[in-house]
């Protein structure tokens, strides 16, 4: 199978850039780290490296061999090679024992697999979180101009060069409802549906996104929001 992300990850100016996802980064800055983290669909590793720098031992999982090579290159450069492991595997086949990861990140990968597979993976992810575990998820929504449903399908905004890999655009509130379902055993710290312009790869283009930051129900980390509201100095 050819890798649709090979070329975006092969560029010197690698796709998705160096900056980690904003809410994940805000959480790591405030709450800190340590323990085991899993980055599902890690790509070239912007979130994996932020997790390793925060002190986590990170397993970065992706189908793109070129992406995982870039993860390791970046880990060496950031001085965290000893805390980053990569595995070229389908996210649907990743072992997720109960109570095994302190952080699970899935930045735009639940939307790269079918709705049925996404639901199964979601359940396995939520079961794999530890008692103090944190979950960060981002998905494309039907607001995205690559979507086959309105409003995105009617948008004239430019579409991402990698939109062909997205097969499962999320509906309004869908990710929030998954997080609030009692069976997920999560407490939502932050949820947002938004538009965003992406300048990190190919011609500039628009995205519709849903973004979730949640912790295991019963966990109360020192989270002051994004941006942080009156944190203690
Ligand atoms: C939009 S990119 C996001 C990369 C990274 N999370 C980031 O935000 O920088 C989606 C990634 O998911 C990976 N991916 C898509 N389907 C996958 C699957 N079934 N198993 C593993 N990785 C997958 C792709 O190879 C790609 O690297």
mmCIF file of C-alpha atoms and ligand atoms in Angstrom:
data_model
loop_
_atom_site.group_PDB
_atom_site.id
_atom_site.type_symbol
_atom_site.label_atom_id
_atom_site.label_comp_id
_atom_site.label_asym_id
_atom_site.label_seq_id
_atom_site.Cartn_x
_atom_site.Cartn_y
_atom_site.Cartn_z
ATOM 1 C CA UNK A 1 0.000 0.000 0.000
ATOM 2 C CA UNK A 2 1.366 3.445 -0.860
ATOM 3 C CA UNK A 3 1.634 5.891 1.992
ATOM 4 C CA UNK A 4 -0.427 9.052 1.276
ATOM 5 C CA UNK A 5 1.603 10.874 3.937
ATOM 6 C CA UNK A 6 5.073 9.892 2.632
ATOM 7 C CA UNK A 7 5.679 13.061 0.679
ATOM 8 C CA UNK A 8 4.249 15.475 3.305
ATOM 9 C CA UNK A 9 6.527 13.860 5.918
ATOM 10 C CA UNK A 10 9.516 13.713 3.552
ATOM 11 C CA UNK A 11 9.633 17.490 3.119
ATOM 12 C CA UNK A 12 12.249 19.518 4.912
ATOM 13 C CA UNK A 13 9.387 21.684 6.171
ATOM 14 C CA UNK A 14 7.547 18.651 7.500
ATOM 15 C CA UNK A 15 3.715 18.544 7.475
ATOM 16 C CA UNK A 16 1.887 19.728 10.639
ATOM 17 C CA UNK A 17 4.991 21.598 11.776
ATOM 18 C CA UNK A 18 6.882 21.465 15.053
ATOM 19 C CA UNK A 19 4.260 22.970 17.371
ATOM 20 C CA UNK A 20 2.285 20.444 19.437
ATOM 21 C CA UNK A 21 -1.524 20.612 19.569
ATOM 22 C CA UNK A 22 -2.442 23.707 21.594
ATOM 23 C CA UNK A 23 -4.687 22.191 24.293
ATOM 24 C CA UNK A 24 -2.325 19.263 24.779
ATOM 25 C CA UNK A 25 0.566 21.675 25.152
ATOM 26 C CA UNK A 26 -1.385 23.821 27.665
ATOM 27 C CA UNK A 27 -2.188 20.706 29.715
ATOM 28 C CA UNK A 28 1.437 19.533 29.741
ATOM 29 C CA UNK A 29 2.642 23.010 30.764
ATOM 30 C CA UNK A 30 0.240 23.134 33.704
ATOM 31 C CA UNK A 31 -0.071 19.563 34.884
ATOM 32 C CA UNK A 32 3.348 18.204 33.909
ATOM 33 C CA UNK A 33 4.068 14.625 33.021
ATOM 34 C CA UNK A 34 5.627 11.280 33.812
ATOM 35 C CA UNK A 35 4.393 7.779 33.082
ATOM 36 C CA UNK A 36 3.356 6.119 29.841
ATOM 37 C CA UNK A 37 1.885 7.919 26.841
ATOM 38 C CA UNK A 38 0.506 6.611 23.573
ATOM 39 C CA UNK A 39 0.333 8.788 20.441
ATOM 40 C CA UNK A 40 -2.055 7.156 17.957
ATOM 41 C CA UNK A 41 -1.473 8.308 14.359
ATOM 42 C CA UNK A 42 1.605 10.168 15.582
ATOM 43 C CA UNK A 43 2.611 11.362 12.108
ATOM 44 C CA UNK A 44 5.963 13.154 12.232
ATOM 45 C CA UNK A 45 5.679 13.422 15.994
ATOM 46 C CA UNK A 46 4.917 16.991 17.039
ATOM 47 C CA UNK A 47 2.734 15.713 19.937
ATOM 48 C CA UNK A 48 5.004 12.743 20.728
ATOM 49 C CA UNK A 49 8.005 15.015 21.232
ATOM 50 C CA UNK A 50 6.025 17.389 23.482
ATOM 51 C CA UNK A 51 4.956 14.399 25.597
ATOM 52 C CA UNK A 52 8.539 13.115 25.842
ATOM 53 C CA UNK A 53 9.817 16.583 26.778
ATOM 54 C CA UNK A 54 7.161 16.641 29.524
ATOM 55 C CA UNK A 55 8.657 13.430 30.931
ATOM 56 C CA UNK A 56 6.463 10.697 29.469
ATOM 57 C CA UNK A 57 7.735 7.483 27.916
ATOM 58 C CA UNK A 58 5.962 7.655 24.585
ATOM 59 C CA UNK A 59 4.873 4.966 22.158
ATOM 60 C CA UNK A 60 4.331 6.640 18.760
ATOM 61 C CA UNK A 61 2.154 4.593 16.441
ATOM 62 C CA UNK A 62 1.492 5.220 12.762
ATOM 63 C CA UNK A 63 1.199 3.451 9.404
ATOM 64 C CA UNK A 64 3.656 5.917 7.840
ATOM 65 C CA UNK A 65 7.206 4.645 8.078
ATOM 66 C CA UNK A 66 8.500 8.014 6.866
ATOM 67 C CA UNK A 67 6.529 9.778 9.617
ATOM 68 C CA UNK A 68 7.991 7.491 12.281
ATOM 69 C CA UNK A 69 11.517 8.083 10.934
ATOM 70 C CA UNK A 70 10.911 11.802 11.406
ATOM 71 C CA UNK A 71 9.634 11.163 14.969
ATOM 72 C CA UNK A 72 12.917 9.473 15.864
ATOM 73 C CA UNK A 73 14.995 12.184 14.153
ATOM 74 C CA UNK A 74 13.168 14.812 16.174
ATOM 75 C CA UNK A 75 13.527 12.786 19.382
ATOM 76 C CA UNK A 76 17.311 12.694 18.909
ATOM 77 C CA UNK A 77 17.396 16.433 18.220
ATOM 78 C CA UNK A 78 15.260 17.164 21.299
ATOM 79 C CA UNK A 79 17.436 14.938 23.526
ATOM 80 C CA UNK A 80 14.562 12.567 24.371
ATOM 81 C CA UNK A 81 15.420 9.540 22.204
ATOM 82 C CA UNK A 82 15.459 7.315 25.317
ATOM 83 C CA UNK A 83 11.799 8.168 25.978
ATOM 84 C CA UNK A 84 10.381 7.597 22.495
ATOM 85 C CA UNK A 85 9.543 4.268 20.897
ATOM 86 C CA UNK A 86 7.875 3.906 17.496
ATOM 87 C CA UNK A 87 5.689 1.147 16.101
ATOM 88 C CA UNK A 88 4.559 0.928 12.475
ATOM 89 C CA UNK A 89 1.116 -0.591 12.927
ATOM 90 C CA UNK A 90 -2.540 0.103 12.204
ATOM 91 C CA UNK A 91 -4.107 1.921 15.172
ATOM 92 C CA UNK A 92 -6.877 -0.686 15.112
ATOM 93 C CA UNK A 93 -4.330 -3.398 15.920
ATOM 94 C CA UNK A 94 -2.538 -1.649 18.787
ATOM 95 C CA UNK A 95 -2.598 -3.525 22.079
ATOM 96 C CA UNK A 96 -4.534 -1.512 24.638
ATOM 97 C CA UNK A 97 -4.629 -3.386 27.945
ATOM 98 C CA UNK A 98 -6.959 -1.909 30.574
ATOM 99 C CA UNK A 99 -5.399 0.725 32.831
ATOM 100 C CA UNK A 100 -2.136 0.881 30.868
ATOM 101 C CA UNK A 101 -1.546 4.478 29.630
ATOM 102 C CA UNK A 102 -1.392 7.755 31.576
ATOM 103 C CA UNK A 103 -1.956 9.750 28.401
ATOM 104 C CA UNK A 104 -3.526 8.781 25.105
ATOM 105 C CA UNK A 105 -3.366 11.207 22.193
ATOM 106 C CA UNK A 106 -5.258 10.724 18.927
ATOM 107 C CA UNK A 107 -4.790 13.876 16.860
ATOM 108 C CA UNK A 108 -6.823 13.370 13.685
ATOM 109 C CA UNK A 109 -6.808 9.600 13.347
ATOM 110 C CA UNK A 110 -10.286 8.470 14.536
ATOM 111 C CA UNK A 111 -11.523 10.229 11.389
ATOM 112 C CA UNK A 112 -9.108 8.245 9.187
ATOM 113 C CA UNK A 113 -10.894 4.963 9.974
ATOM 114 C CA UNK A 114 -14.517 3.938 9.485
ATOM 115 C CA UNK A 115 -17.187 5.032 12.002
ATOM 116 C CA UNK A 116 -17.540 1.411 13.172
ATOM 117 C CA UNK A 117 -13.776 0.970 13.709
ATOM 118 C CA UNK A 118 -13.577 4.391 15.311
ATOM 119 C CA UNK A 119 -16.249 3.429 17.879
ATOM 120 C CA UNK A 120 -14.395 0.219 18.750
ATOM 121 C CA UNK A 121 -11.045 2.014 19.051
ATOM 122 C CA UNK A 122 -12.635 4.756 21.186
ATOM 123 C CA UNK A 123 -13.950 2.189 23.668
ATOM 124 C CA UNK A 124 -10.557 0.443 23.830
ATOM 125 C CA UNK A 125 -8.753 3.787 24.289
ATOM 126 C CA UNK A 126 -10.982 4.878 27.152
ATOM 127 C CA UNK A 127 -10.569 1.506 28.875
ATOM 128 C CA UNK A 128 -6.780 1.745 28.541
ATOM 129 C CA UNK A 129 -6.527 5.003 30.518
ATOM 130 C CA UNK A 130 -5.137 4.828 34.064
ATOM 131 C CA UNK A 131 -7.042 6.291 37.053
ATOM 132 C CA UNK A 132 -5.295 9.663 36.548
ATOM 133 C CA UNK A 133 -5.199 9.297 32.795
ATOM 134 C CA UNK A 134 -5.697 12.086 30.246
ATOM 135 C CA UNK A 135 -7.128 11.780 26.770
ATOM 136 C CA UNK A 136 -6.574 14.286 23.952
ATOM 137 C CA UNK A 137 -8.510 13.776 20.709
ATOM 138 C CA UNK A 138 -8.897 15.865 17.587
ATOM 139 C CA UNK A 139 -11.105 14.968 14.603
ATOM 140 C CA UNK A 140 -12.258 16.587 11.365
ATOM 141 C CA UNK A 141 -15.913 17.617 11.365
ATOM 142 C CA UNK A 142 -18.570 18.111 8.705
ATOM 143 C CA UNK A 143 -17.626 21.836 8.710
ATOM 144 C CA UNK A 144 -14.450 20.827 6.859
ATOM 145 C CA UNK A 145 -14.582 21.679 3.136
ATOM 146 C CA UNK A 146 -13.406 18.104 2.425
ATOM 147 C CA UNK A 147 -16.588 16.756 4.029
ATOM 148 C CA UNK A 148 -19.239 15.052 1.909
ATOM 149 C CA UNK A 149 -21.969 16.526 4.131
ATOM 150 C CA UNK A 150 -23.212 20.073 4.740
ATOM 151 C CA UNK A 151 -22.045 22.613 5.640
ATOM 152 C CA UNK A 152 -18.551 21.545 4.508
ATOM 153 C CA UNK A 153 -19.690 20.068 1.222
ATOM 154 C CA UNK A 154 -21.036 23.500 0.177
ATOM 155 C CA UNK A 155 -17.876 25.354 1.225
ATOM 156 C CA UNK A 156 -15.725 26.926 -1.463
ATOM 157 C CA UNK A 157 -12.709 27.157 0.840
ATOM 158 C CA UNK A 158 -9.573 25.255 -0.248
ATOM 159 C CA UNK A 159 -9.327 21.601 0.790
ATOM 160 C CA UNK A 160 -6.263 19.902 2.321
ATOM 161 C CA UNK A 161 -3.901 17.979 0.031
ATOM 162 C CA UNK A 162 -4.388 14.958 2.359
ATOM 163 C CA UNK A 163 -8.198 15.188 2.656
ATOM 164 C CA UNK A 164 -8.524 11.931 0.697
ATOM 165 C CA UNK A 165 -7.305 10.073 3.800
ATOM 166 C CA UNK A 166 -10.207 11.338 5.936
ATOM 167 C CA UNK A 167 -13.123 8.917 5.675
ATOM 168 C CA UNK A 168 -15.180 9.748 8.765
ATOM 169 C CA UNK A 169 -16.161 13.386 9.340
ATOM 170 C CA UNK A 170 -17.692 13.894 12.796
ATOM 171 C CA UNK A 171 -21.133 15.497 13.326
ATOM 172 C CA UNK A 172 -21.803 18.417 15.686
ATOM 173 C CA UNK A 173 -21.408 17.322 19.335
ATOM 174 C CA UNK A 174 -20.547 13.759 18.315
ATOM 175 C CA UNK A 175 -17.147 13.673 20.016
ATOM 176 C CA UNK A 176 -18.557 15.515 23.067
ATOM 177 C CA UNK A 177 -21.346 12.956 23.392
ATOM 178 C CA UNK A 178 -18.870 10.091 23.153
ATOM 179 C CA UNK A 179 -16.847 11.696 25.960
ATOM 180 C CA UNK A 180 -19.937 12.317 28.122
ATOM 181 C CA UNK A 181 -21.334 8.813 27.700
ATOM 182 C CA UNK A 182 -21.056 7.257 31.186
ATOM 183 C CA UNK A 183 -19.422 4.151 29.722
ATOM 184 C CA UNK A 184 -16.413 6.290 28.693
ATOM 185 C CA UNK A 185 -15.755 7.187 32.372
ATOM 186 C CA UNK A 186 -14.311 10.570 31.389
ATOM 187 C CA UNK A 187 -14.498 14.110 32.767
ATOM 188 C CA UNK A 188 -14.305 16.757 30.042
ATOM 189 C CA UNK A 189 -11.798 19.555 30.726
ATOM 190 C CA UNK A 190 -12.167 21.245 27.362
ATOM 191 C CA UNK A 191 -14.227 20.728 24.232
ATOM 192 C CA UNK A 192 -14.336 22.926 21.158
ATOM 193 C CA UNK A 193 -15.658 22.771 17.600
ATOM 194 C CA UNK A 194 -13.979 25.279 15.328
ATOM 195 C CA UNK A 195 -12.644 26.245 11.955
ATOM 196 C CA UNK A 196 -8.895 26.603 11.436
ATOM 197 C CA UNK A 197 -6.601 27.557 8.564
ATOM 198 C CA UNK A 198 -3.684 25.196 8.008
ATOM 199 C CA UNK A 199 -0.463 26.653 6.586
ATOM 200 C CA UNK A 200 1.809 23.745 7.576
ATOM 201 C CA UNK A 201 1.578 21.677 4.391
ATOM 202 C CA UNK A 202 0.624 22.180 0.763
ATOM 203 C CA UNK A 203 -1.434 25.192 -0.325
ATOM 204 C CA UNK A 204 -3.166 26.902 2.612
ATOM 205 C CA UNK A 205 -6.506 25.288 3.371
ATOM 206 C CA UNK A 206 -9.393 25.306 5.838
ATOM 207 C CA UNK A 207 -10.361 22.663 8.370
ATOM 208 C CA UNK A 208 -13.385 21.966 10.526
ATOM 209 C CA UNK A 209 -12.233 20.372 13.787
ATOM 210 C CA UNK A 210 -13.549 19.038 17.079
ATOM 211 C CA UNK A 211 -11.037 19.043 19.932
ATOM 212 C CA UNK A 212 -11.394 17.182 23.229
ATOM 213 C CA UNK A 213 -9.291 17.243 26.381
ATOM 214 C CA UNK A 214 -10.587 14.902 29.072
ATOM 215 C CA UNK A 215 -9.404 13.003 32.119
ATOM 216 C CA UNK A 216 -10.550 9.799 33.750
ATOM 217 C CA UNK A 217 -13.666 10.432 35.865
ATOM 218 C CA UNK A 218 -12.450 11.016 39.441
ATOM 219 C CA UNK A 219 -9.174 12.664 38.376
ATOM 220 C CA UNK A 220 -8.669 16.338 39.295
ATOM 221 C CA UNK A 221 -5.368 17.611 37.882
ATOM 222 C CA UNK A 222 -4.261 21.233 38.384
ATOM 223 C CA UNK A 223 -5.886 22.459 35.183
ATOM 224 C CA UNK A 224 -6.589 26.206 34.858
ATOM 225 C CA UNK A 225 -7.914 26.241 31.312
ATOM 226 C CA UNK A 226 -6.637 27.482 27.992
ATOM 227 C CA UNK A 227 -5.665 30.236 28.286
ATOM 228 C CA UNK A 228 -5.027 29.669 31.995
ATOM 229 C CA UNK A 229 -7.464 31.652 34.178
ATOM 230 C CA UNK A 230 -5.741 33.318 37.133
ATOM 231 C CA UNK A 231 -3.289 30.533 37.946
ATOM 232 C CA UNK A 232 -1.356 30.946 41.167
ATOM 233 C CA UNK A 233 1.977 32.721 40.531
HETATM 234 C C1 LIG B 1 -3.588 14.139 9.715
HETATM 235 S S1 LIG B 1 -2.223 13.146 10.148
HETATM 236 C C2 LIG B 1 -1.934 13.674 11.820
HETATM 237 C C3 LIG B 1 -0.541 13.372 12.320
HETATM 238 C C4 LIG B 1 -0.250 13.812 13.732
HETATM 239 N N1 LIG B 1 -1.171 13.230 14.693
HETATM 240 C C5 LIG B 1 -0.257 15.310 13.847
HETATM 241 O O1 LIG B 1 -1.287 15.862 14.269
HETATM 242 O O2 LIG B 1 0.748 15.931 13.510
HETATM 243 C C6 LIG B 1 -2.980 11.547 10.362
HETATM 244 C C7 LIG B 1 -1.975 10.441 10.632
HETATM 245 O O3 LIG B 1 -2.692 9.249 10.924
HETATM 246 C C8 LIG B 1 -2.019 8.148 10.318
HETATM 247 N N2 LIG B 1 -2.999 7.079 10.107
HETATM 248 C C9 LIG B 1 -4.127 7.131 9.341
HETATM 249 N N3 LIG B 1 -4.804 5.972 9.432
HETATM 250 C C10 LIG B 1 -4.087 5.179 10.272
HETATM 251 C C11 LIG B 1 -4.267 3.860 10.773
HETATM 252 N N4 LIG B 1 -5.335 3.128 10.436
HETATM 253 N N5 LIG B 1 -3.335 3.357 11.603
HETATM 254 C C12 LIG B 1 -2.247 4.091 11.957
HETATM 255 N N6 LIG B 1 -2.028 5.351 11.524
HETATM 256 C C13 LIG B 1 -2.939 5.877 10.699
HETATM 257 C C14 LIG B 1 -1.460 8.719 9.026
HETATM 258 O O4 LIG B 1 -0.385 7.949 8.531
HETATM 259 C C15 LIG B 1 -1.047 10.127 9.467
HETATM 260 O O5 LIG B 1 0.284 10.158 9.910
#
